[in-house]
Amino acid sequence: MARTGPHRHRFEDVRPLTSLLAVAALLAGAAAAQAQPSRVRSHPAPVFSADGNLGEWRGTPTNLAGRSQLSRGELIYTDFLYDDYGADLNGNPDQPDFSGSTAVTTGDYRYPPDAARYGYNAADLRELRVAADARGIYLLAGLETMLVPDAAVVTVAIDTDGNAATGAAAWPDGAGLRGMGADRFVTFTGAAGHVTDAAGARTPIRVGANLTENAVEAAVPLSALGTLAPGARMWVATGVASATGGFAPQGSGPAAFDVAMPGDDDWPRLVDHWGDHRQAQQLARGDIGAFALPLDVQALRERRSKAFKIEPGYYNAIFRSSMDLGEGIDLKQDSPPESSGLAGYPRAAYRSPWQPYGVWIPPGWRAAGSRKPLVLWGHPQGYGQNLYRTVSPDSMRIMSEQRDAIVFTPLGRGTDSWYLDTSLVDVLEAWRDVRRRFHPDPERTTLGGYSMGGYLSYRLGLLMPDAFARVSLYVGPPAYFAWFPPEPQPRSTPEWRIPGWTTLIVDNALNLPYEMTDSTADELVFIGAVQKQIETFAAAGNHYRFYQHNGDEHFSYVVADTIGRRPTAWFGDARRDLRPAEVRYKRYPSMDLPKYGLRFDGAYWVDEMDVRDARAVDSFGEVWATNHARGGFKRRVVADPPSASEAETGVSPAVVSGQHVENGAPIARDNGFDARLANLSAITFRAGLMGLKTQLPVTASLQGDGTTRIRLDGVWHRRVRATLDGRPATLVRARDGSIQVTVNLGSPGAHTLRLG
């Protein structure tokens, strides 16, 4: 199982970095998931200011894009991330500047080529908070990227009387937007700010910036606002700051790059990948009147709370990462070393600390105790977390609704980062956030993906087979980046040639059934590599099913929007088994990510495998063990007769092959186990999961190739002794009651370890 950190914790237990705003974000799921009545809170009133310290902001956000809630006297709105593309003036989808991405934007705007100042993301609104007291109102604008205090400008337009017929005709400071009844305009950067009234008069205000938290505060006195009626409303827009602190012009259109857009996007098919379509259309008209947020000053002063209630449907959820990768977007326009025609390579493109994932919430989900099935579904190269909302909207909806399952897709820190390095960490962090926020059933967690997401399904499933019940994938390449058998190795950047080759660890799917869908006519994934992968699954005795279509190309399945049907049937009500009778795990130290504390060194009841000779990148150790303590049956592999499948997915029929596992010979039940070890200097057996009775004698039949330190957890008899082949063996007892025995298995044949 993957573990992180110097104390080798399992990855589920790692917490993100904390800060004043991050602590609130960690609590977002619990608060957002439960609707509460509006009420007066008894917490001591914070003293708000605009000094950049942020300690007074204590409310909890929804961290669901387009949604807001009242929390401890703060109105907190969460925006879509990476949607800062401005107005759609040309009426066409536009390619982003990011190299290798086909996830088009609706908006047309792009940043000046000054990465140190703008990071190609400087005006991306992440969050807006509003508080109030007897002195005035207080604003906090959280930005996704903030490299300098004054790269972006924010305007909060306020309709103080709630009357659309009054107010200024247009926004000031070069915003290029119509007034929509706004009477006051609070415009600020991290360096300066002012309030403009309907007549154009300006009043300076105090602001404060926090570059660590990417936040700007503004304090607006009541004297600059006038009377705020019960029906007051507000709008928020951000853009590139001009030299005078207003909006830098953007051709003939409004100058705003991003606006607060309450509610969901309209997600037109194929053309909206970042949740910016509705925003871009309204900006093109110069009118964002439909995007008003309520400004109930009385509720803010009384410190009321009213949580947003999650309904079934699609969301962009946002979490704070534990990784410090800098800020902004890396356009990745330089070529990788030894490219060999690579179209993508594993480097984080989206570097800022807050990251999104797409998630479908099923109709049966409830905030408390839902325990729904969970599907982790990876996206293809060139696309992001919203692909299955805009290109294949029915596929994930079917997968969610028919199984009453939560389905989520991480961004993976890039559209072509291949779920390697930081991209894989992003998947694990998003997965942790889903568990904390939506409380799925870990026993019914499944994995899948398309193309590059299919590669994720191979790699993550084979590294962590005990985390999933089943896997289903479409057109997934077995290796990063391409493999053309009979070539002996994939074409790849050198550092990922072995660590990114999943065929090497197919052994690990002994207890994890796989379903694969591919096509002979696939123009991007060589069918010869897929067939080699299938042959490896078959030779390993794994449970698998393989659909080979003849007439489909690489994208036909996702464009047909039918990819949800086959996995839905394959997943069914499958549950993982953490106590299988047989375990096989192949460990490659080169596949670990030590700089992020990730170590893949075991599964089920076998853990903490250390490879004896790990000097080469292709060095590995392996264990195949059978547990006798629970009885059961040996595995018997049965080939499935070839069959034909109609084109229920894609456009052409498929030839179906595979094999499944049935009960073979019974396992004689006794208090022991057998294990074959290869190139392992250390290994742990989880006695509790195995069902070993640690207060009674235990016998293990072991084969190996050298000296190995064997640890057995649990609480053992205080006078336990060890012998190997009848001779005393060195045994060390730990403080937690577990024991460790060092044995030499270098001579041929089986060796008998007795503990008693």
mmCIF file of N, CA and C in Angstrom, residues 65 90 172 176 202 204 283 312 325 427 526 537 559 620 648 694 697-698 726 731:
data_model
loop_
_atom_site.group_PDB
_atom_site.id
_atom_site.type_symbol
_atom_site.label_atom_id
_atom_site.label_comp_id
_atom_site.label_asym_id
_atom_site.label_seq_id
_atom_site.Cartn_x
_atom_site.Cartn_y
_atom_site.Cartn_z
ATOM 1 N N ALA A 65 -17.297 25.117 -6.960
ATOM 2 C CA ALA A 65 -17.285 26.253 -7.869
ATOM 3 C C ALA A 65 -18.692 26.752 -8.160
ATOM 4 N N ASN A 90 -14.923 36.435 -30.507
ATOM 5 C CA ASN A 90 -14.845 35.898 -31.869
ATOM 6 C C ASN A 90 -15.883 34.820 -32.145
ATOM 7 N N PRO A 172 -16.738 52.043 -13.541
ATOM 8 C CA PRO A 172 -15.575 52.909 -13.737
ATOM 9 C C PRO A 172 -14.290 52.104 -13.902
ATOM 10 N N GLY A 176 -15.353 48.304 -18.531
ATOM 11 C CA GLY A 176 -16.082 48.044 -19.767
ATOM 12 C C GLY A 176 -17.373 47.284 -19.573
ATOM 13 N N ARG A 202 -14.381 59.690 -6.075
ATOM 14 C CA ARG A 202 -13.575 58.608 -5.521
ATOM 15 C C ARG A 202 -13.243 58.851 -4.056
ATOM 16 N N PRO A 204 -10.493 57.057 -1.304
ATOM 17 C CA PRO A 204 -9.478 56.016 -1.076
ATOM 18 C C PRO A 204 -9.887 55.098 0.075
ATOM 19 N N LEU A 283 -19.962 38.312 -20.667
ATOM 20 C CA LEU A 283 -18.951 39.355 -20.793
ATOM 21 C C LEU A 283 -18.948 39.943 -22.198
ATOM 22 N N PRO A 312 -27.947 16.465 -5.987
ATOM 23 C CA PRO A 312 -27.352 15.594 -7.011
ATOM 24 C C PRO A 312 -26.978 16.386 -8.258
ATOM 25 N N LEU A 325 4.569 23.929 -5.404
ATOM 26 C CA LEU A 325 5.122 23.888 -6.758
ATOM 27 C C LEU A 325 5.265 25.269 -7.364
ATOM 28 N N VAL A 427 -3.761 13.224 -7.942
ATOM 29 C CA VAL A 427 -4.833 12.227 -7.924
ATOM 30 C C VAL A 427 -5.082 11.746 -6.501
ATOM 31 N N PHE A 526 -0.857 1.834 -30.047
ATOM 32 C CA PHE A 526 -0.506 0.714 -30.910
ATOM 33 C C PHE A 526 -1.116 -0.576 -30.366
ATOM 34 N N PHE A 537 -1.204 -10.257 -18.800
ATOM 35 C CA PHE A 537 -2.288 -10.531 -17.860
ATOM 36 C C PHE A 537 -2.646 -12.018 -17.873
ATOM 37 N N VAL A 559 -16.509 10.171 -28.027
ATOM 38 C CA VAL A 559 -17.401 11.041 -28.797
ATOM 39 C C VAL A 559 -18.796 10.436 -28.880
ATOM 40 N N PHE A 620 13.895 -5.076 -8.898
ATOM 41 C CA PHE A 620 12.617 -5.293 -8.237
ATOM 42 C C PHE A 620 12.740 -6.457 -7.255
ATOM 43 N N GLU A 648 -22.122 -1.813 -28.291
ATOM 44 C CA GLU A 648 -22.811 -1.023 -27.274
ATOM 45 C C GLU A 648 -21.982 0.181 -26.851
ATOM 46 N N THR A 694 -1.774 -15.120 17.214
ATOM 47 C CA THR A 694 -0.407 -14.823 17.632
ATOM 48 C C THR A 694 -0.063 -15.373 19.008
ATOM 49 N N PRO A 697 1.283 -21.294 18.431
ATOM 50 C CA PRO A 697 2.385 -21.516 17.493
ATOM 51 C C PRO A 697 1.976 -21.208 16.052
ATOM 52 N N VAL A 698 2.898 -20.602 15.310
ATOM 53 C CA VAL A 698 2.710 -20.253 13.899
ATOM 54 C C VAL A 698 3.821 -20.914 13.088
ATOM 55 N N GLY A 726 14.485 -25.890 12.461
ATOM 56 C CA GLY A 726 14.836 -26.515 13.724
ATOM 57 C C GLY A 726 15.942 -25.835 14.497
ATOM 58 N N LEU A 731 15.259 -13.321 17.038
ATOM 59 C CA LEU A 731 13.926 -12.709 17.131
ATOM 60 C C LEU A 731 14.025 -11.463 17.995
#
